[in-house]
PDB file of C-alpha atoms in Angstrom:
ATOM      1  CA  UNK A   1       0.156  29.506 -24.358  1.00 42.00           C
ATOM      2  CA  UNK A   2       2.049  26.380 -23.274  1.00 47.00           C
ATOM      3  CA  UNK A   3       0.042  23.197 -23.732  1.00 51.00           C
ATOM      4  CA  UNK A   4      -0.053  21.034 -20.637  1.00 54.00           C
ATOM      5  CA  UNK A   5       1.170  17.444 -21.028  1.00 55.00           C
ATOM      6  CA  UNK A   6      -1.493  14.763 -21.460  1.00 59.00           C
ATOM      7  CA  UNK A   7      -2.768  13.163 -18.284  1.00 79.00           C
ATOM      8  CA  UNK A   8      -1.567   9.576 -18.000  1.00 89.00           C
ATOM      9  CA  UNK A   9      -4.495   7.165 -18.024  1.00 91.00           C
ATOM     10  CA  UNK A  10      -3.119   3.886 -19.357  1.00 96.00           C
ATOM     11  CA  UNK A  11      -1.239   1.178 -17.486  1.00 97.00           C
ATOM     12  CA  UNK A  12       0.450  -1.856 -19.002  1.00 97.00           C
ATOM     13  CA  UNK A  13       0.996  -4.997 -16.935  1.00 96.00           C
ATOM     14  CA  UNK A  14       3.240  -7.663 -18.507  1.00 94.00           C
ATOM     15  CA  UNK A  15       1.943 -11.045 -17.344  1.00 91.00           C
ATOM     16  CA  UNK A  16       3.173 -13.565 -19.896  1.00 87.00           C
ATOM     17  CA  UNK A  17       5.893 -15.216 -17.784  1.00 83.00           C
ATOM     18  CA  UNK A  18       5.869 -18.942 -17.132  1.00 80.00           C
ATOM     19  CA  UNK A  19       6.439 -18.722 -13.375  1.00 82.00           C
ATOM     20  CA  UNK A  20       9.040 -21.491 -13.371  1.00 86.00           C
ATOM     21  CA  UNK A  21      10.297 -20.596  -9.887  1.00 89.00           C
ATOM     22  CA  UNK A  22       6.923 -21.652  -8.460  1.00 90.00           C
ATOM     23  CA  UNK A  23       6.543 -25.011 -10.177  1.00 89.00           C
ATOM     24  CA  UNK A  24       4.598 -27.215  -9.794  1.00 91.00           C
ATOM     25  CA  UNK A  25       2.018 -24.710  -8.480  1.00 89.00           C
ATOM     26  CA  UNK A  26       2.219 -22.729 -11.718  1.00 89.00           C
ATOM     27  CA  UNK A  27       1.943 -25.710 -14.054  1.00 89.00           C
ATOM     28  CA  UNK A  28      -1.752 -24.964 -14.622  1.00 88.00           C
ATOM     29  CA  UNK A  29      -2.222 -21.746 -12.611  1.00 90.00           C
ATOM     30  CA  UNK A  30      -0.679 -18.434 -13.681  1.00 90.00           C
ATOM     31  CA  UNK A  31       1.834 -17.179 -11.130  1.00 91.00           C
ATOM     32  CA  UNK A  32      -0.041 -13.864 -11.066  1.00 92.00           C
ATOM     33  CA  UNK A  33      -3.071 -15.703  -9.660  1.00 93.00           C
ATOM     34  CA  UNK A  34      -1.230 -17.102  -6.640  1.00 93.00           C
ATOM     35  CA  UNK A  35      -2.993 -15.706  -3.564  1.00 93.00           C
ATOM     36  CA  UNK A  36      -1.409 -13.149  -1.272  1.00 93.00           C
ATOM     37  CA  UNK A  37      -3.613 -13.726   1.779  1.00 93.00           C
ATOM     38  CA  UNK A  38      -7.017 -13.784   0.029  1.00 91.00           C
ATOM     39  CA  UNK A  39      -6.450 -11.858  -3.210  1.00 93.00           C
ATOM     40  CA  UNK A  40      -4.368 -12.887  -6.217  1.00 94.00           C
ATOM     41  CA  UNK A  41      -1.133 -10.945  -6.564  1.00 93.00           C
ATOM     42  CA  UNK A  42      -2.259  -9.396  -9.843  1.00 95.00           C
ATOM     43  CA  UNK A  43      -5.236  -7.696  -8.192  1.00 95.00           C
ATOM     44  CA  UNK A  44      -2.951  -5.720  -5.876  1.00 94.00           C
ATOM     45  CA  UNK A  45      -1.117  -4.427  -8.957  1.00 95.00           C
ATOM     46  CA  UNK A  46      -4.302  -3.372 -10.759  1.00 96.00           C
ATOM     47  CA  UNK A  47      -5.528  -1.666  -7.589  1.00 95.00           C
ATOM     48  CA  UNK A  48      -2.265   0.280  -7.419  1.00 95.00           C
ATOM     49  CA  UNK A  49      -2.687   1.498 -10.992  1.00 95.00           C
ATOM     50  CA  UNK A  50      -6.256   2.586 -10.329  1.00 95.00           C
ATOM     51  CA  UNK A  51      -5.256   4.393  -7.126  1.00 92.00           C
ATOM     52  CA  UNK A  52      -2.771   6.438  -9.187  1.00 93.00           C
ATOM     53  CA  UNK A  53      -5.529   7.453 -11.590  1.00 92.00           C
ATOM     54  CA  UNK A  54      -4.796   4.917 -14.345  1.00 94.00           C
ATOM     55  CA  UNK A  55      -8.206   3.495 -15.146  1.00 90.00           C
ATOM     56  CA  UNK A  56      -7.334   1.882 -18.508  1.00 96.00           C
ATOM     57  CA  UNK A  57      -5.303  -1.318 -17.986  1.00 97.00           C
ATOM     58  CA  UNK A  58      -3.765  -3.473 -20.695  1.00 97.00           C
ATOM     59  CA  UNK A  59      -2.495  -6.870 -19.614  1.00 95.00           C
ATOM     60  CA  UNK A  60       0.129  -8.594 -21.765  1.00 94.00           C
ATOM     61  CA  UNK A  61      -0.625 -12.296 -21.453  1.00 93.00           C
ATOM     62  CA  UNK A  62       0.409 -15.591 -22.981  1.00 87.00           C
ATOM     63  CA  UNK A  63      -0.834 -19.127 -23.282  1.00 82.00           C
ATOM     64  CA  UNK A  64      -2.521 -20.610 -20.197  1.00 83.00           C
ATOM     65  CA  UNK A  65      -3.305 -17.144 -18.822  1.00 89.00           C
ATOM     66  CA  UNK A  66      -7.073 -17.278 -19.289  1.00 91.00           C
ATOM     67  CA  UNK A  67      -7.701 -17.249 -15.495  1.00 93.00           C
ATOM     68  CA  UNK A  68      -6.414 -13.647 -15.429  1.00 93.00           C
ATOM     69  CA  UNK A  69      -9.187 -12.567 -17.771  1.00 93.00           C
ATOM     70  CA  UNK A  70     -11.760 -14.599 -15.868  1.00 93.00           C
ATOM     71  CA  UNK A  71     -10.757 -13.007 -12.563  1.00 93.00           C
ATOM     72  CA  UNK A  72     -11.436  -9.477 -13.784  1.00 93.00           C
ATOM     73  CA  UNK A  73     -14.637 -10.489 -15.568  1.00 92.00           C
ATOM     74  CA  UNK A  74     -18.107 -10.951 -14.106  1.00 90.00           C
ATOM     75  CA  UNK A  75     -19.051 -14.336 -12.670  1.00 92.00           C
ATOM     76  CA  UNK A  76     -22.823 -14.234 -12.816  1.00 91.00           C
ATOM     77  CA  UNK A  77     -23.362 -17.742 -11.441  1.00 93.00           C
ATOM     78  CA  UNK A  78     -21.264 -17.043  -8.351  1.00 93.00           C
ATOM     79  CA  UNK A  79     -22.794 -13.612  -7.850  1.00 92.00           C
ATOM     80  CA  UNK A  80     -26.283 -15.092  -8.137  1.00 93.00           C
ATOM     81  CA  UNK A  81     -25.473 -17.810  -5.582  1.00 95.00           C
ATOM     82  CA  UNK A  82     -24.103 -15.255  -3.101  1.00 93.00           C
ATOM     83  CA  UNK A  83     -27.131 -13.016  -3.635  1.00 94.00           C
ATOM     84  CA  UNK A  84     -29.510 -15.894  -2.870  1.00 93.00           C
ATOM     85  CA  UNK A  85     -27.569 -16.613   0.314  1.00 92.00           C
ATOM     86  CA  UNK A  86     -27.696 -12.959   1.335  1.00 92.00           C
ATOM     87  CA  UNK A  87     -23.902 -12.907   1.607  1.00 91.00           C
ATOM     88  CA  UNK A  88     -23.419  -9.248   0.765  1.00 93.00           C
ATOM     89  CA  UNK A  89     -19.860  -9.103   2.095  1.00 91.00           C
ATOM     90  CA  UNK A  90     -18.476 -11.816  -0.176  1.00 91.00           C
ATOM     91  CA  UNK A  91     -20.580 -10.566  -3.082  1.00 92.00           C
ATOM     92  CA  UNK A  92     -18.912  -7.167  -2.787  1.00 91.00           C
ATOM     93  CA  UNK A  93     -15.463  -8.789  -2.816  1.00 90.00           C
ATOM     94  CA  UNK A  94     -16.321 -10.795  -5.929  1.00 90.00           C
ATOM     95  CA  UNK A  95     -17.669  -7.751  -7.762  1.00 90.00           C
ATOM     96  CA  UNK A  96     -14.752  -5.560  -6.701  1.00 90.00           C
ATOM     97  CA  UNK A  97     -12.295  -7.112  -9.150  1.00 89.00           C
ATOM     98  CA  UNK A  98     -14.634  -6.814 -12.139  1.00 89.00           C
ATOM     99  CA  UNK A  99     -15.412  -3.152 -11.374  1.00 89.00           C
ATOM    100  CA  UNK A 100     -11.825  -1.983 -10.784  1.00 89.00           C
ATOM    101  CA  UNK A 101     -10.837  -0.725 -14.228  1.00 90.00           C
ATOM    102  CA  UNK A 102     -11.414  -0.999 -17.955  1.00 93.00           C
ATOM    103  CA  UNK A 103      -9.408  -4.117 -18.746  1.00 95.00           C
ATOM    104  CA  UNK A 104      -7.847  -5.067 -22.088  1.00 96.00           C
ATOM    105  CA  UNK A 105      -5.737  -8.064 -23.055  1.00 95.00           C
ATOM    106  CA  UNK A 106      -3.205  -8.905 -25.757  1.00 94.00           C
ATOM    107  CA  UNK A 107      -1.021 -11.996 -26.113  1.00 91.00           C
ATOM    108  CA  UNK A 108       2.719 -11.636 -26.374  1.00 87.00           C
ATOM    109  CA  UNK A 109       3.138 -14.842 -28.363  1.00 79.00           C
ATOM    110  CA  UNK A 110       6.862 -15.542 -28.196  1.00 76.00           C
ATOM    111  CA  UNK A 111       8.435 -14.804 -24.776  1.00 73.00           C
ATOM    112  CA  UNK A 112      11.138 -12.444 -26.037  1.00 79.00           C
ATOM    113  CA  UNK A 113      11.705 -10.355 -22.942  1.00 86.00           C
ATOM    114  CA  UNK A 114      10.223  -7.404 -21.089  1.00 91.00           C
ATOM    115  CA  UNK A 115      11.075  -4.969 -23.869  1.00 92.00           C
ATOM    116  CA  UNK A 116       9.143  -7.058 -26.371  1.00 92.00           C
ATOM    117  CA  UNK A 117       6.196  -7.353 -23.971  1.00 93.00           C
ATOM    118  CA  UNK A 118       6.060  -3.567 -23.636  1.00 95.00           C
ATOM    119  CA  UNK A 119       6.264  -3.206 -27.416  1.00 94.00           C
ATOM    120  CA  UNK A 120       3.138  -5.354 -27.709  1.00 94.00           C
ATOM    121  CA  UNK A 121       1.280  -2.489 -26.019  1.00 96.00           C
ATOM    122  CA  UNK A 122       2.119   0.070 -28.729  1.00 95.00           C
ATOM    123  CA  UNK A 123      -1.168  -0.185 -30.714  1.00 95.00           C
ATOM    124  CA  UNK A 124      -3.205   0.269 -27.532  1.00 96.00           C
ATOM    125  CA  UNK A 125      -1.120   3.029 -25.973  1.00 95.00           C
ATOM    126  CA  UNK A 126      -0.604   5.119 -29.102  1.00 92.00           C
ATOM    127  CA  UNK A 127       1.295   8.381 -28.660  1.00 91.00           C
ATOM    128  CA  UNK A 128       0.526   8.966 -24.982  1.00 93.00           C
ATOM    129  CA  UNK A 129       2.749   8.453 -21.929  1.00 95.00           C
ATOM    130  CA  UNK A 130       1.895   5.296 -20.025  1.00 97.00           C
ATOM    131  CA  UNK A 131       2.840   3.287 -16.945  1.00 97.00           C
ATOM    132  CA  UNK A 132       4.281  -0.217 -16.766  1.00 97.00           C
ATOM    133  CA  UNK A 133       3.764  -2.269 -13.600  1.00 97.00           C
ATOM    134  CA  UNK A 134       5.439  -5.632 -13.097  1.00 94.00           C
ATOM    135  CA  UNK A 135       3.306  -8.124 -11.223  1.00 87.00           C
ATOM    136  CA  UNK A 136       6.156  -9.524  -9.113  1.00 86.00           C
ATOM    137  CA  UNK A 137       6.543  -6.244  -7.208  1.00 89.00           C
ATOM    138  CA  UNK A 138       3.754  -5.352  -4.808  1.00 92.00           C
ATOM    139  CA  UNK A 139       3.973  -1.812  -3.457  1.00 92.00           C
ATOM    140  CA  UNK A 140       2.218  -1.084  -0.179  1.00 88.00           C
ATOM    141  CA  UNK A 141      -0.738   1.268  -0.852  1.00 85.00           C
ATOM    142  CA  UNK A 142       0.396   3.436   2.073  1.00 87.00           C
ATOM    143  CA  UNK A 143       3.504   4.319   0.026  1.00 90.00           C
ATOM    144  CA  UNK A 144       2.120   5.768  -3.244  1.00 88.00           C
ATOM    145  CA  UNK A 145       5.147   5.278  -5.483  1.00 95.00           C
ATOM    146  CA  UNK A 146       3.324   5.250  -8.815  1.00 95.00           C
ATOM    147  CA  UNK A 147       1.437   8.472  -8.085  1.00 94.00           C
ATOM    148  CA  UNK A 148       4.755  10.192  -7.352  1.00 95.00           C
ATOM    149  CA  UNK A 149       6.228   8.888 -10.605  1.00 96.00           C
ATOM    150  CA  UNK A 150       3.237  10.151 -12.597  1.00 95.00           C
ATOM    151  CA  UNK A 151       3.652  13.547 -10.935  1.00 94.00           C
ATOM    152  CA  UNK A 152       7.321  13.742 -11.957  1.00 94.00           C
ATOM    153  CA  UNK A 153       6.637  12.630 -15.538  1.00 94.00           C
ATOM    154  CA  UNK A 154       3.865  15.160 -16.023  1.00 92.00           C
ATOM    155  CA  UNK A 155       6.145  17.908 -14.724  1.00 92.00           C
ATOM    156  CA  UNK A 156       9.435  16.940 -16.384  1.00 92.00           C
ATOM    157  CA  UNK A 157       8.335  14.938 -19.416  1.00 91.00           C
ATOM    158  CA  UNK A 158      10.318  11.993 -20.703  1.00 93.00           C
ATOM    159  CA  UNK A 159      10.343   8.770 -18.701  1.00 95.00           C
ATOM    160  CA  UNK A 160      10.528   7.942 -14.995  1.00 96.00           C
ATOM    161  CA  UNK A 161      11.759   4.717 -13.426  1.00 96.00           C
ATOM    162  CA  UNK A 162      11.496   3.461  -9.847  1.00 96.00           C
ATOM    163  CA  UNK A 163      14.797   2.923  -8.044  1.00 96.00           C
ATOM    164  CA  UNK A 164      15.578   1.321  -4.719  1.00 94.00           C
ATOM    165  CA  UNK A 165      18.829   0.974  -2.805  1.00 92.00           C
ATOM    166  CA  UNK A 166      19.938  -2.647  -2.469  1.00 92.00           C
ATOM    167  CA  UNK A 167      22.945  -4.329  -0.941  1.00 90.00           C
ATOM    168  CA  UNK A 168      25.773  -4.027  -3.491  1.00 89.00           C
ATOM    169  CA  UNK A 169      26.178  -7.807  -3.501  1.00 89.00           C
ATOM    170  CA  UNK A 170      22.607  -8.111  -4.850  1.00 88.00           C
ATOM    171  CA  UNK A 171      22.833  -5.569  -7.661  1.00 90.00           C
ATOM    172  CA  UNK A 172      23.594  -8.297 -10.209  1.00 88.00           C
ATOM    173  CA  UNK A 173      19.960  -9.373  -9.892  1.00 87.00           C
ATOM    174  CA  UNK A 174      18.620  -6.036 -11.164  1.00 86.00           C
ATOM    175  CA  UNK A 175      18.992  -3.333 -13.731  1.00 86.00           C
ATOM    176  CA  UNK A 176      21.242  -0.655 -12.250  1.00 89.00           C
ATOM    177  CA  UNK A 177      21.255   3.139 -12.725  1.00 92.00           C
ATOM    178  CA  UNK A 178      23.978   5.765 -12.813  1.00 90.00           C
ATOM    179  CA  UNK A 179      22.431   9.006 -11.601  1.00 91.00           C
ATOM    180  CA  UNK A 180      22.895  12.696 -10.919  1.00 91.00           C
ATOM    181  CA  UNK A 181      21.269  14.547  -8.032  1.00 91.00           C
ATOM    182  CA  UNK A 182      18.436  17.040  -8.528  1.00 91.00           C
ATOM    183  CA  UNK A 183      16.926  19.574  -6.158  1.00 86.00           C
ATOM    184  CA  UNK A 184      14.640  16.883  -4.684  1.00 91.00           C
ATOM    185  CA  UNK A 185      15.961  14.206  -2.369  1.00 90.00           C
ATOM    186  CA  UNK A 186      13.855  11.411  -3.868  1.00 93.00           C
ATOM    187  CA  UNK A 187      14.351  12.371  -7.539  1.00 95.00           C
ATOM    188  CA  UNK A 188      17.506  11.815  -9.618  1.00 94.00           C
ATOM    189  CA  UNK A 189      18.486  12.291 -13.230  1.00 94.00           C
ATOM    190  CA  UNK A 190      19.420   8.968 -14.840  1.00 94.00           C
ATOM    191  CA  UNK A 191      22.541   9.131 -17.005  1.00 92.00           C
ATOM    192  CA  UNK A 192      23.136   5.445 -17.715  1.00 89.00           C
ATOM    193  CA  UNK A 193      21.546   2.045 -17.160  1.00 88.00           C
ATOM    194  CA  UNK A 194      23.108  -1.416 -17.028  1.00 85.00           C
ATOM    195  CA  UNK A 195      21.161  -4.677 -16.971  1.00 83.00           C
ATOM    196  CA  UNK A 196      22.296  -7.027 -14.160  1.00 86.00           C
ATOM    197  CA  UNK A 197      25.897  -5.826 -13.883  1.00 86.00           C
ATOM    198  CA  UNK A 198      28.716  -7.557 -12.069  1.00 87.00           C
ATOM    199  CA  UNK A 199      28.885  -5.945  -8.597  1.00 87.00           C
ATOM    200  CA  UNK A 200      32.424  -4.770  -9.289  1.00 85.00           C
ATOM    201  CA  UNK A 201      31.251  -2.883 -12.371  1.00 85.00           C
ATOM    202  CA  UNK A 202      27.924  -1.519 -11.119  1.00 87.00           C
ATOM    203  CA  UNK A 203      27.694   2.292 -11.296  1.00 88.00           C
ATOM    204  CA  UNK A 204      25.657   2.449  -8.051  1.00 91.00           C
ATOM    205  CA  UNK A 205      23.555   0.356  -5.702  1.00 91.00           C
ATOM    206  CA  UNK A 206      20.325   1.818  -7.125  1.00 93.00           C
ATOM    207  CA  UNK A 207      18.303  -1.034  -8.580  1.00 92.00           C
ATOM    208  CA  UNK A 208      15.395  -0.673 -10.968  1.00 92.00           C
ATOM    209  CA  UNK A 209      12.227  -2.108  -9.477  1.00 93.00           C
ATOM    210  CA  UNK A 210       9.094  -2.946 -11.384  1.00 91.00           C
ATOM    211  CA  UNK A 211       7.483   0.452 -11.962  1.00 95.00           C
ATOM    212  CA  UNK A 212       7.983   2.667 -15.015  1.00 97.00           C
ATOM    213  CA  UNK A 213       6.246   5.703 -16.489  1.00 97.00           C
ATOM    214  CA  UNK A 214       7.339   5.878 -20.110  1.00 96.00           C
ATOM    215  CA  UNK A 215       7.304   8.294 -22.980  1.00 94.00           C
ATOM    216  CA  UNK A 216       5.869   6.650 -26.125  1.00 94.00           C
ATOM    217  CA  UNK A 217       9.198   7.337 -27.877  1.00 94.00           C
ATOM    218  CA  UNK A 218      10.349   4.116 -26.206  1.00 94.00           C
ATOM    219  CA  UNK A 219       8.388   2.121 -28.783  1.00 95.00           C
ATOM    220  CA  UNK A 220      10.502   3.339 -31.719  1.00 93.00           C
ATOM    221  CA  UNK A 221      13.645   2.464 -29.802  1.00 93.00           C
ATOM    222  CA  UNK A 222      12.357  -0.979 -28.830  1.00 93.00           C
ATOM    223  CA  UNK A 223      11.603  -1.747 -32.467  1.00 92.00           C
ATOM    224  CA  UNK A 224      15.304  -1.227 -33.225  1.00 90.00           C
ATOM    225  CA  UNK A 225      16.695  -2.819 -30.059  1.00 83.00           C
ATOM    226  CA  UNK A 226      18.586  -6.058 -30.632  1.00 78.00           C
ATOM    227  CA  UNK A 227      18.286  -8.909 -28.126  1.00 74.00           C
ATOM    228  CA  UNK A 228      20.607  -8.329 -25.193  1.00 66.00           C
ATOM    229  CA  UNK A 229      21.196 -10.173 -21.947  1.00 71.00           C
ATOM    230  CA  UNK A 230      19.549 -13.598 -21.974  1.00 66.00           C
ATOM    231  CA  UNK A 231      18.966 -13.178 -25.743  1.00 69.00           C
ATOM    232  CA  UNK A 232      15.895 -11.097 -24.877  1.00 77.00           C
ATOM    233  CA  UNK A 233      14.832  -7.595 -25.854  1.00 87.00           C
ATOM    234  CA  UNK A 234      15.578  -5.668 -22.686  1.00 87.00           C
ATOM    235  CA  UNK A 235      13.557  -2.612 -21.674  1.00 91.00           C
ATOM    236  CA  UNK A 236      16.651  -1.437 -19.778  1.00 89.00           C
ATOM    237  CA  UNK A 237      18.602  -1.225 -23.055  1.00 89.00           C
ATOM    238  CA  UNK A 238      15.939   0.996 -24.618  1.00 91.00           C
ATOM    239  CA  UNK A 239      15.809   3.247 -21.562  1.00 92.00           C
ATOM    240  CA  UNK A 240      19.588   3.509 -21.625  1.00 90.00           C
ATOM    241  CA  UNK A 241      19.345   4.964 -25.151  1.00 90.00           C
ATOM    242  CA  UNK A 242      16.747   7.482 -23.947  1.00 91.00           C
ATOM    243  CA  UNK A 243      19.024   8.465 -21.065  1.00 89.00           C
ATOM    244  CA  UNK A 244      21.926   8.982 -23.493  1.00 85.00           C
ATOM    245  CA  UNK A 245      19.966  11.133 -25.940  1.00 81.00           C
ATOM    246  CA  UNK A 246      17.319  13.436 -24.481  1.00 78.00           C
ATOM    247  CA  UNK A 247      16.223  14.437 -27.987  1.00 80.00           C
ATOM    248  CA  UNK A 248      15.025  10.871 -28.576  1.00 77.00           C
ATOM    249  CA  UNK A 249      12.194  11.169 -26.054  1.00 78.00           C
ATOM    250  CA  UNK A 250      12.955  13.492 -23.193  1.00 77.00           C
ATOM    251  CA  UNK A 251      15.029  12.924 -20.062  1.00 92.00           C
ATOM    252  CA  UNK A 252      14.943   9.861 -17.840  1.00 94.00           C
ATOM    253  CA  UNK A 253      14.396  10.518 -14.146  1.00 96.00           C
ATOM    254  CA  UNK A 254      14.358   8.110 -11.243  1.00 96.00           C
ATOM    255  CA  UNK A 255      12.258   8.171  -8.100  1.00 96.00           C
ATOM    256  CA  UNK A 256      14.136   6.621  -5.179  1.00 96.00           C
ATOM    257  CA  UNK A 257      11.653   4.503  -3.257  1.00 95.00           C
ATOM    258  CA  UNK A 258      12.167   3.864   0.462  1.00 92.00           C
ATOM    259  CA  UNK A 259       8.759   2.452   1.287  1.00 90.00           C
ATOM    260  CA  UNK A 260       7.329  -1.028   1.673  1.00 90.00           C
ATOM    261  CA  UNK A 261       7.791  -3.398  -1.258  1.00 91.00           C
ATOM    262  CA  UNK A 262       6.897  -7.066  -1.393  1.00 88.00           C
ATOM    263  CA  UNK A 263       8.687  -9.226  -3.958  1.00 85.00           C
ATOM    264  CA  UNK A 264       6.352 -12.091  -4.845  1.00 87.00           C
ATOM    265  CA  UNK A 265       8.617 -13.405  -7.602  1.00 84.00           C
ATOM    266  CA  UNK A 266      10.810 -15.222  -5.080  1.00 86.00           C
ATOM    267  CA  UNK A 267       9.400 -18.050  -2.973  1.00 91.00           C
ATOM    268  CA  UNK A 268      10.880 -16.811   0.286  1.00 91.00           C
ATOM    269  CA  UNK A 269       9.826 -13.205  -0.287  1.00 89.00           C
ATOM    270  CA  UNK A 270       6.383 -14.406  -1.381  1.00 92.00           C
ATOM    271  CA  UNK A 271       5.915 -16.118   1.982  1.00 94.00           C
ATOM    272  CA  UNK A 272       7.227 -13.058   3.827  1.00 91.00           C
ATOM    273  CA  UNK A 273       4.797 -10.852   1.904  1.00 91.00           C
ATOM    274  CA  UNK A 274       1.867 -13.012   2.984  1.00 94.00           C
ATOM    275  CA  UNK A 275       2.957 -12.931   6.631  1.00 94.00           C
ATOM    276  CA  UNK A 276       3.500  -9.164   6.633  1.00 92.00           C
ATOM    277  CA  UNK A 277       0.212  -8.338   4.959  1.00 92.00           C
ATOM    278  CA  UNK A 278      -1.735 -10.815   7.100  1.00 94.00           C
ATOM    279  CA  UNK A 279      -0.231  -9.336  10.264  1.00 94.00           C
ATOM    280  CA  UNK A 280      -1.389  -5.864   9.235  1.00 91.00           C
ATOM    281  CA  UNK A 281      -4.970  -6.848   8.419  1.00 91.00           C
ATOM    282  CA  UNK A 282      -7.556  -5.680  10.977  1.00 93.00           C
ATOM    283  CA  UNK A 283      -9.639  -8.812  10.467  1.00 92.00           C
ATOM    284  CA  UNK A 284      -6.744 -11.286  10.596  1.00 93.00           C
ATOM    285  CA  UNK A 285      -3.842  -9.515  12.246  1.00 94.00           C
ATOM    286  CA  UNK A 286      -4.532  -9.731  15.995  1.00 95.00           C
ATOM    287  CA  UNK A 287      -5.215 -13.469  16.072  1.00 95.00           C
ATOM    288  CA  UNK A 288      -2.536 -14.272  13.493  1.00 95.00           C
ATOM    289  CA  UNK A 289       0.152 -12.265  15.304  1.00 95.00           C
ATOM    290  CA  UNK A 290      -0.671 -14.054  18.553  1.00 95.00           C
ATOM    291  CA  UNK A 291      -0.323 -17.430  16.861  1.00 94.00           C
ATOM    292  CA  UNK A 292       2.874 -16.365  15.104  1.00 94.00           C
ATOM    293  CA  UNK A 293       4.528 -15.269  18.367  1.00 93.00           C
ATOM    294  CA  UNK A 294       3.526 -18.549  19.966  1.00 92.00           C
ATOM    295  CA  UNK A 295       4.856 -20.554  17.046  1.00 92.00           C
ATOM    296  CA  UNK A 296       8.191 -18.742  16.988  1.00 91.00           C
ATOM    297  CA  UNK A 297       8.633 -19.044  20.771  1.00 90.00           C
ATOM    298  CA  UNK A 298       7.630 -22.671  21.041  1.00 86.00           C
ATOM    299  CA  UNK A 299       8.745 -24.237  17.767  1.00 76.00           C
ATOM    300  CA  UNK A 300      11.768 -22.231  16.693  1.00 67.00           C
TER     301      UNK A 300
END
């Protein structure tokens, strides 16, 4: 009898970055806590993991990241004040973040790259497949990318990465994948990966975006991976070794995502994400869209 693969339950969210692109706002506030409308960006990411069935979340943090832990913890004083006021609506919103998932935290220490951050999760993850979600990429909940990736990993084994077509002139900003077609239009077999290639040397215009479902074999490879681009341990380099040698930890597949993605790691895209999400909110959208049309017509 063939044993079914283990159900993925654990998600890892690297959140140790300094957020230098958002200074001075991030001097004392973690970039992951910057609000997108009325929730911090990191909460959207945790909600996405939970929606895909990943109820155990490990956050890789660093110095000055204590507000992340506080946000997903109980705030009894605030809850008590809202209860006394009879403000059940805001009380529910406050309690929502602390009830989302089982949260764990570990500090990265030295900022040695995404690969090193993922390696910090090895003692918690153990020998089970797991997901990695980068906090800069917000995926619209109406486009369940992570759930699709979990489905492919549980069926095919190995690792699965999220890919998105970008303008060839922008591929140098991303990891890039060389791929082979499969029998499914949104699934490809990854044969090679290059971190931030020159556009003239890129094998495709398929960029890696911040979602991964990984076989635990990646940890052994990361332990042996030398610093690469930017003198950091690159997760892309480890995945490239997995793609080269299936025996090392199964195949690497890619899910080509064509849904709604909001990049909050860039100031312009962060503002666009807020506008888009605010426009789509039932409680804010109608009035905000009216104002926005008026502003564009009169001021621009």
